[in-house]
Short mmCIF file of C-alpha atoms (C1' of nucleotides) in Angstrom, two decimals:
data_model
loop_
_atom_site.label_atom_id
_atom_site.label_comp_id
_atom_site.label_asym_id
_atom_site.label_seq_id
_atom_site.Cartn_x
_atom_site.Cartn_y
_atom_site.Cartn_z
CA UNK A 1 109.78 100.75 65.93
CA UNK A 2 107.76 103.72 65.19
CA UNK A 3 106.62 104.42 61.45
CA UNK A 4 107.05 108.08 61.75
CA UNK A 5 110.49 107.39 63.31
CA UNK A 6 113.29 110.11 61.10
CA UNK A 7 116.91 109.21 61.64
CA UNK A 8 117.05 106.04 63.10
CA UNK A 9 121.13 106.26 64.53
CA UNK A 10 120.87 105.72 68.11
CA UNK A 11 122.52 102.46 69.17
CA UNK A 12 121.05 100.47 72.26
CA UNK A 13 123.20 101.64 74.30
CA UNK A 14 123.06 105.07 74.22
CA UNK A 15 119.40 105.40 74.23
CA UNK A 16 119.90 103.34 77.36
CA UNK A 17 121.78 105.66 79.16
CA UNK A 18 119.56 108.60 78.22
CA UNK A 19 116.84 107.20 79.21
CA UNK A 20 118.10 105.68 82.59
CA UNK A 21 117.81 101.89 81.71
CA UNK A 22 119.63 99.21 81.07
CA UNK A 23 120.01 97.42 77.07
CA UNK A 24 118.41 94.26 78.98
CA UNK A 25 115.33 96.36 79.89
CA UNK A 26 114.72 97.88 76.23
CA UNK A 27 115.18 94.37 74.80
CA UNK A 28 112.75 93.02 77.26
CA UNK A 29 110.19 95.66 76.39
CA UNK A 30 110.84 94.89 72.56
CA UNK A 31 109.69 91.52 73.57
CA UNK A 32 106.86 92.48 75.31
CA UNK A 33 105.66 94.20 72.45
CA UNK A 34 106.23 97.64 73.83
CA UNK A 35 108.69 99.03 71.42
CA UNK A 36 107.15 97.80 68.25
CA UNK A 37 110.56 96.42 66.63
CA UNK A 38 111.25 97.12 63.48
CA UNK A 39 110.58 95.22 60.25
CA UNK A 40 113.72 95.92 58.47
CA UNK A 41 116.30 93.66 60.83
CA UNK A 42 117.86 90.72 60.37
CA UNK A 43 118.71 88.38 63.01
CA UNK A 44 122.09 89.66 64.61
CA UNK A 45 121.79 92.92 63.41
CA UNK A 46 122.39 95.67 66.06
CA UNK A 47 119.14 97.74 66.55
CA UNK A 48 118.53 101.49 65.63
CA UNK A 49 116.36 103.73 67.34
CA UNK A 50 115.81 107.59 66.37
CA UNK A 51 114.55 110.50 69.00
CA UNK A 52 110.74 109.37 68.92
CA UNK A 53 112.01 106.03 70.32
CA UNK A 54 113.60 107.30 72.84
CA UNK A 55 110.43 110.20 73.67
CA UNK A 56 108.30 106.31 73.76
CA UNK A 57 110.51 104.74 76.24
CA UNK A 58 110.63 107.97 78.42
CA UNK A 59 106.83 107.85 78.20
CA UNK A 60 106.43 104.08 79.60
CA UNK A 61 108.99 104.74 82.27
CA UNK A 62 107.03 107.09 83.81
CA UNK A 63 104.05 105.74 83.15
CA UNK A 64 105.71 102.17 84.65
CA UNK A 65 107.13 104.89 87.55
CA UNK A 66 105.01 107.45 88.81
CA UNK A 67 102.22 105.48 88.09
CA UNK A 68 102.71 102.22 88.99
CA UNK A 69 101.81 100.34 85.82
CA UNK A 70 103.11 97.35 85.56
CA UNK A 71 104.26 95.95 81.84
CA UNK A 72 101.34 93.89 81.33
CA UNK A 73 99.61 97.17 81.55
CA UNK A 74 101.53 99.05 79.58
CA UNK A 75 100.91 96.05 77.30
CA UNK A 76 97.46 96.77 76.95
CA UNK A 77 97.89 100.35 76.68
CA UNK A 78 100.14 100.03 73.52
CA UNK A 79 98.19 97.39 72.68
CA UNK A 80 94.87 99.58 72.58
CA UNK A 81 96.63 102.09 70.42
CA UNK A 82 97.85 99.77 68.02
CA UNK A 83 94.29 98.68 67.88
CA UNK A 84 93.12 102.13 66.74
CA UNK A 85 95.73 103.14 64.72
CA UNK A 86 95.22 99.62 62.61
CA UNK A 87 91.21 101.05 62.51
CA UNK A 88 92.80 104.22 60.82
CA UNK A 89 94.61 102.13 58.32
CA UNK A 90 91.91 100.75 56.81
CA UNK A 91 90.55 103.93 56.78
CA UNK A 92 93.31 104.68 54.99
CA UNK A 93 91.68 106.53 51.92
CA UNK A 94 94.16 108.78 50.68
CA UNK A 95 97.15 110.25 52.89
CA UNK A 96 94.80 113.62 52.43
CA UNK A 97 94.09 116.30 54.64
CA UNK A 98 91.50 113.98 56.28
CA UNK A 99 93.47 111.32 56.83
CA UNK A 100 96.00 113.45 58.96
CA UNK A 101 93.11 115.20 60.94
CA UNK A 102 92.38 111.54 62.17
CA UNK A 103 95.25 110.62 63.04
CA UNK A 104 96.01 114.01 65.07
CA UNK A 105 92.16 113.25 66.53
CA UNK A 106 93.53 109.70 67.61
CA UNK A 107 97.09 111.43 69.37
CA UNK A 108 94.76 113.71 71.21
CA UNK A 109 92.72 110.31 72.38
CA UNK A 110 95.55 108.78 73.46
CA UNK A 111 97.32 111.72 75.63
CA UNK A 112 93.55 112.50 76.69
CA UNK A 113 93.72 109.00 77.93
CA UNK A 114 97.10 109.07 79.52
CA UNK A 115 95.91 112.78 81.16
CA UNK A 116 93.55 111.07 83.01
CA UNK A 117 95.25 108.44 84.84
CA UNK A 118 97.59 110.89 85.96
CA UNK A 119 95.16 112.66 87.35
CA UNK A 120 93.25 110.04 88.67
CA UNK A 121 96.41 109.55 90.76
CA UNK A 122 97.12 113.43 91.57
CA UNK A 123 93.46 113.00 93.19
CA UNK A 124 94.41 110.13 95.35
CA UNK A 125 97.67 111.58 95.91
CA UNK A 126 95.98 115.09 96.76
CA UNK A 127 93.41 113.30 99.26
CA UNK A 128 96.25 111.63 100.97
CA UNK A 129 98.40 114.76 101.52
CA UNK A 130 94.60 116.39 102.89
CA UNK A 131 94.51 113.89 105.27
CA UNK A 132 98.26 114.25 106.31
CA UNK A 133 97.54 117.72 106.89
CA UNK A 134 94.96 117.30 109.10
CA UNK A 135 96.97 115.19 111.13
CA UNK A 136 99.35 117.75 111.36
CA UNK A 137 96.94 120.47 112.12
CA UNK A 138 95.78 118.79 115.37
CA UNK A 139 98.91 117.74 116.32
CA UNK A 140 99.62 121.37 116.14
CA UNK A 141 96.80 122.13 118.19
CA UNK A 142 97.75 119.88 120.71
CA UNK A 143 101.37 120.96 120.82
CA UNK A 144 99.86 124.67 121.66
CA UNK A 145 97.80 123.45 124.22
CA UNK A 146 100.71 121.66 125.98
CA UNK A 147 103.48 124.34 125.77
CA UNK A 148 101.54 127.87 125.88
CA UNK A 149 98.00 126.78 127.84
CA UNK A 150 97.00 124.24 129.89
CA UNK A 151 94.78 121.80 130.07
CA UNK A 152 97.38 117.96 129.93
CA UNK B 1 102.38 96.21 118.30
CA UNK B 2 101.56 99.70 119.28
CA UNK B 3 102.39 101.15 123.08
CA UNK B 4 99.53 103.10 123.04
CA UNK B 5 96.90 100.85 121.16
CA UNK B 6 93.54 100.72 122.67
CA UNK B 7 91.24 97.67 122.25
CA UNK B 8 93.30 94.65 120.81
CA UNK B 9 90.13 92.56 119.76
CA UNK B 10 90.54 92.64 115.85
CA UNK B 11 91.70 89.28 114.55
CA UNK B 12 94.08 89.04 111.48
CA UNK B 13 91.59 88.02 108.84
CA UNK B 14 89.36 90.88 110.07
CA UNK B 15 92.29 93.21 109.83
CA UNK B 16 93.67 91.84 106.39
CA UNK B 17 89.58 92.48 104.96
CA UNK B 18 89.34 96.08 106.06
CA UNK B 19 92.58 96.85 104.76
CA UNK B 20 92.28 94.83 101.30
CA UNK B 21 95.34 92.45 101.83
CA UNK B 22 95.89 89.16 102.79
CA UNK B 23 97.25 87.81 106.30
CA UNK B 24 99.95 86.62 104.72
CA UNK B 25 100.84 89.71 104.04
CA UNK B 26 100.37 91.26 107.68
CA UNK B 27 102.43 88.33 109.01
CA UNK B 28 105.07 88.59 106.39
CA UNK B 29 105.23 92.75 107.72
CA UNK B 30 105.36 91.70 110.74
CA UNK B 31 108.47 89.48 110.00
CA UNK B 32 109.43 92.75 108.34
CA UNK B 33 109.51 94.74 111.59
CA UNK B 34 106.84 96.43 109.74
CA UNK B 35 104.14 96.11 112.83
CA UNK B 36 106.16 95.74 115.63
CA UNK B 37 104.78 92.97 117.12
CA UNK B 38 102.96 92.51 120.44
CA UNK B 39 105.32 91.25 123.66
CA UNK B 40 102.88 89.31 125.38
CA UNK B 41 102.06 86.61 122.52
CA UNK B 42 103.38 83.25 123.23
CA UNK B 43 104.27 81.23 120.39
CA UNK B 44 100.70 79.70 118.39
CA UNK B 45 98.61 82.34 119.93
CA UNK B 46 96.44 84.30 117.72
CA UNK B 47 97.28 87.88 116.87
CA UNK B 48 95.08 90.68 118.34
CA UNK B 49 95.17 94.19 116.70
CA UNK B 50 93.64 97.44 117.73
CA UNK B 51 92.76 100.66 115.83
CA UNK B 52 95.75 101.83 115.63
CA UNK B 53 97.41 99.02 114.16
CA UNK B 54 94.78 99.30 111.61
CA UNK B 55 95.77 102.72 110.71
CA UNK B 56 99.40 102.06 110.85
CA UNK B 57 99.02 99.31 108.35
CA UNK B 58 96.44 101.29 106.02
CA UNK B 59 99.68 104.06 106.20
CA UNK B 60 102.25 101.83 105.11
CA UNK B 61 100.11 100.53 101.90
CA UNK B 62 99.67 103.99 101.00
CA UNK B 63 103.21 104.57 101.48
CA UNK B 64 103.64 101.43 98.74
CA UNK B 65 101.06 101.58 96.53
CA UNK B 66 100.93 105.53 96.07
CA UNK B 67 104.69 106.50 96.15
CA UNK B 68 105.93 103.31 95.26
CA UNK B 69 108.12 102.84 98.22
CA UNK B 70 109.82 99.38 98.71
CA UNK B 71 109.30 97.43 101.94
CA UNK B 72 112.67 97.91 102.79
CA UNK B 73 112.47 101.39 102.34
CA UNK B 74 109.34 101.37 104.55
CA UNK B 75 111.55 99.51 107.10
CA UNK B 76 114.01 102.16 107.21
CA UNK B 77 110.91 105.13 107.30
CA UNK B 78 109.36 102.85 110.66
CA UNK B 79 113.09 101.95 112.06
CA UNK B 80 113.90 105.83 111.90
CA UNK B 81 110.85 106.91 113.47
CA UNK B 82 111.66 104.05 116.50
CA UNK B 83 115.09 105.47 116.80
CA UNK B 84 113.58 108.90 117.61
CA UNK B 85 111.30 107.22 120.17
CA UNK B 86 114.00 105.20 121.65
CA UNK B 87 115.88 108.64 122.07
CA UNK B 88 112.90 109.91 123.96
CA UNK B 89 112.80 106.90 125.89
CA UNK B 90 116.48 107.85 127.17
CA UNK B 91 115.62 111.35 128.09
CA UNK B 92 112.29 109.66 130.11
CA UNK B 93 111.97 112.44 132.63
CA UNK B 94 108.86 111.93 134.47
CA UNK B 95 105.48 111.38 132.45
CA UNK B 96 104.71 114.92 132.87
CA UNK B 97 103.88 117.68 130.26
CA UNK B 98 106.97 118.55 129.33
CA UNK B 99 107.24 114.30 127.66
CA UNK B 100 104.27 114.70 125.98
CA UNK B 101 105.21 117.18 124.59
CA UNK B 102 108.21 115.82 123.33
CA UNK B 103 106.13 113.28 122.05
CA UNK B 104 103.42 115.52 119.73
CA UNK B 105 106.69 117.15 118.51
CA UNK B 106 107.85 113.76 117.50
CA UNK B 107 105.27 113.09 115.67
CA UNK B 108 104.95 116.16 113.55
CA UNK B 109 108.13 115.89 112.49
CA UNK B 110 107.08 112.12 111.38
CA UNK B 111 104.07 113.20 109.49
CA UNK B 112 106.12 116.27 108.57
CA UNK B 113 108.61 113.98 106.73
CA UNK B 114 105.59 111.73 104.91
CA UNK B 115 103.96 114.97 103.80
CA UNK B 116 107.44 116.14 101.97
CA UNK B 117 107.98 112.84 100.36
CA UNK B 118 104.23 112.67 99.23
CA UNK B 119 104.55 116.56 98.30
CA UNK B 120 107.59 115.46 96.16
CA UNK B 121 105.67 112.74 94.13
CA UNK B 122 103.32 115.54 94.13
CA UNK B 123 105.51 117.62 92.18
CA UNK B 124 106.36 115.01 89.51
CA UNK B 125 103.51 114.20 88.76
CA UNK B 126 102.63 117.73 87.81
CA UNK B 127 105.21 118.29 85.95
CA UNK B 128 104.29 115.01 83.84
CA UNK B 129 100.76 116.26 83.79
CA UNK B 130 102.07 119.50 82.53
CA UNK B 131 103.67 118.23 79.59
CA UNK B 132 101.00 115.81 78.28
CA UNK B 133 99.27 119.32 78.73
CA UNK B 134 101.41 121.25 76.22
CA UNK B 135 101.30 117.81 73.85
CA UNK B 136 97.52 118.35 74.14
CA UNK B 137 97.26 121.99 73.39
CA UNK B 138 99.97 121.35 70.33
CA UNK B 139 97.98 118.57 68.65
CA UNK B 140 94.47 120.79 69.44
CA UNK B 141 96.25 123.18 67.79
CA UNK B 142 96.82 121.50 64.51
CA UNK B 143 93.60 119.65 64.48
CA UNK B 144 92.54 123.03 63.99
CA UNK B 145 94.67 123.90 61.70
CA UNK B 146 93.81 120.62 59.22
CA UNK B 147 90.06 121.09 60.11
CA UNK B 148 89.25 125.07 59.49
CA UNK B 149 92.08 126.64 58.16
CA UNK B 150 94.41 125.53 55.41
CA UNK B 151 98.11 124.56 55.17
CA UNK B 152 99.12 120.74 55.45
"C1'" DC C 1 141.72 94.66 56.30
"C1'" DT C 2 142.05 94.56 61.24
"C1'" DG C 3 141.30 95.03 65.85
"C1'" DA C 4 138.59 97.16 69.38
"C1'" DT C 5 134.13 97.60 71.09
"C1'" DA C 6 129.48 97.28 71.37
"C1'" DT C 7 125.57 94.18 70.20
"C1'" DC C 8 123.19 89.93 69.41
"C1'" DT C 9 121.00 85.62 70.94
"C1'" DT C 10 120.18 82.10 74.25
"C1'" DA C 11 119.67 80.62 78.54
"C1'" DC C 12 119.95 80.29 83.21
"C1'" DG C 13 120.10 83.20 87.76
"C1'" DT C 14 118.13 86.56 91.12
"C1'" DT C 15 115.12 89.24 94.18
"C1'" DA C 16 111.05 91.16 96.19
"C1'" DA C 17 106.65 90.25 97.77
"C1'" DC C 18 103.89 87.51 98.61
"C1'" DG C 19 100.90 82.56 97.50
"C1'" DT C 20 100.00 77.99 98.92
"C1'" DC C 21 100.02 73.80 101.44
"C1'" DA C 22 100.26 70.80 105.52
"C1'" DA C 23 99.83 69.58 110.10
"C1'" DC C 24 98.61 71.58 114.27
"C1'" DT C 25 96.21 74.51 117.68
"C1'" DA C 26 93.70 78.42 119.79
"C1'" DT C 27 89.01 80.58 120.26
"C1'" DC C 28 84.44 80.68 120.84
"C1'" DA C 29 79.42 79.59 120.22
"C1'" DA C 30 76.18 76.07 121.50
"C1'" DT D 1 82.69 69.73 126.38
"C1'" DT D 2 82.73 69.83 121.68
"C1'" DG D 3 83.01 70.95 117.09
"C1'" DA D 4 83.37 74.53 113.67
"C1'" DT D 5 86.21 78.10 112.26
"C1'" DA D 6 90.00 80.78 111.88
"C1'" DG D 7 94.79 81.25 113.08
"C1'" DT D 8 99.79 79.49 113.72
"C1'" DT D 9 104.38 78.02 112.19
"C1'" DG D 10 107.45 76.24 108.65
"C1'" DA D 11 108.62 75.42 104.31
"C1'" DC D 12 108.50 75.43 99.61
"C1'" DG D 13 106.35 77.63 95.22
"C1'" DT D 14 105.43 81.57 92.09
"C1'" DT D 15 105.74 85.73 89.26
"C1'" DA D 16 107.37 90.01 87.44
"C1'" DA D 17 111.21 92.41 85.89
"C1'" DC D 18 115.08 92.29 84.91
"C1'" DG D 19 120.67 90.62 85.84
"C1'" DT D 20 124.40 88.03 84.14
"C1'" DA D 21 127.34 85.14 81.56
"C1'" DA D 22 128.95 82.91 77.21
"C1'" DG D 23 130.02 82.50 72.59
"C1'" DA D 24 129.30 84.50 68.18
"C1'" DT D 25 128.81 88.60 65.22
"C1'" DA D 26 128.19 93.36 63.51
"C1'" DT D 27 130.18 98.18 63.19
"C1'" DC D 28 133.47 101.29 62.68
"C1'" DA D 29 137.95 103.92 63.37
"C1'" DG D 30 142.45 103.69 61.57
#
DNA sequence: CTGATATCTTACGTTAACGTCAACTATCAA
DNA sequence: TTGATAGTTGACGTTAACGTAAGATATCAG
């Protein structure tokens, strides 16, 4: 599920419960295309995930969360990535110094990218809590003028 | 829909357009107990909204799109708030100064409670920001690393 | 090797939040 | 008064995001 992926020992299960899902979910997102299965399974094998898998599925729960995203989004997110990181593979040259600055270069794209939509919302989020204070201010205002002055 | 609503000429369609929905949707909050509808409509009438329905309705999208909030949980935010009010009701005094008051401090402590849920998405969201933040300033890092200095 | 337990695959079920359609009807400009 | 236009009610349809159940199988402790 993720090349880079080390031990590989988590069962479904488990990485469900860390993560705050059920197995159905992280199934369903392997068959969205979210999780990237891996190659090496047969059909009935149990699946094996390692830390980074886990760190991915945090990632699109939030992202699915706090920002609203729906899968088919997040679809097109991973999707995108895939995109460039198959770019870099045919780039692929030697597995040299150069070759690892890209692919550091394309991580820092893709955070970069997720930066912004989080602050994209933080902005809209920020305007409504402005506007909520406002409210509050004159409300304020007005509950000053009715208990202390005058003035109905 | 509202007690103190003003005007009452905006049709549905009108309503749904400068809000970005549909009227199915207003009607379908409506059947909610979203809007609270209007007493004097008999049945096939047309629906007449003022101002402030508009701004009640704008409210509750936010509500959903921004924090995510279910439409039942929006009916338990609106049936809380007309608990309160029914509870002023009961203690109806005269309409003097001393209601309205009541009234303003009523609704502080309703926008009090959106701005602390909003505040608390707020937080979250920071958080998350913060952290694709560090992963940022780690990969920058060793982007520098590969690119000036040496050691792969 | 042998259960016990967790997983696997397949497939149908569920729920929220509307969309859509049909047959009427209210509103309003001309 | 008369259409044109938009709205009304009622009912069924749709979609995303899983839930759930069944029968078979893989893993692993003992």
């Amino acid at each position: 599920m993720n090349a880079t992926a080390g031990e590989r020992t988590l069962r479904i299960g488990e990485v469900a419960e860390r993560v705050g899902v059920t197995p159905r979910t992280i199934r369903y997102y392997e068959e969205l295309g979210l999780l990237g299965s891996a190659p090496g399974r047969a059909k009935g094998e149990h699946r094996l995930y390692g830390e980074t898998d886990v760190a991915r599925l945090r990632e699109l729960i939030r992202l699915r969360d706090l920002l609203g995203l729906s899968l088919e989004e997040l679809v097109g997110l991973v999707e995108a990535e895939e995109a460039r990181a198959a770019l870099r593979d045919r780039w692929h040259d030697s597995r040299s110094d150069a070759e690892r600055l890209r692919i550091v270069e394309e991580a820092i794209e893709h955070v970069e990218r997720q930066l912004e939509l989080v602050r994209a919302r933080q902005r809209t989020l920020a305007e409504f809590a402005g506007e909520l204070e406002d409210k509050l201010r004159r409300l304020r205002r007005r509950r000053h003028e009715l208990a202390g002055g005058k003035r109905g």
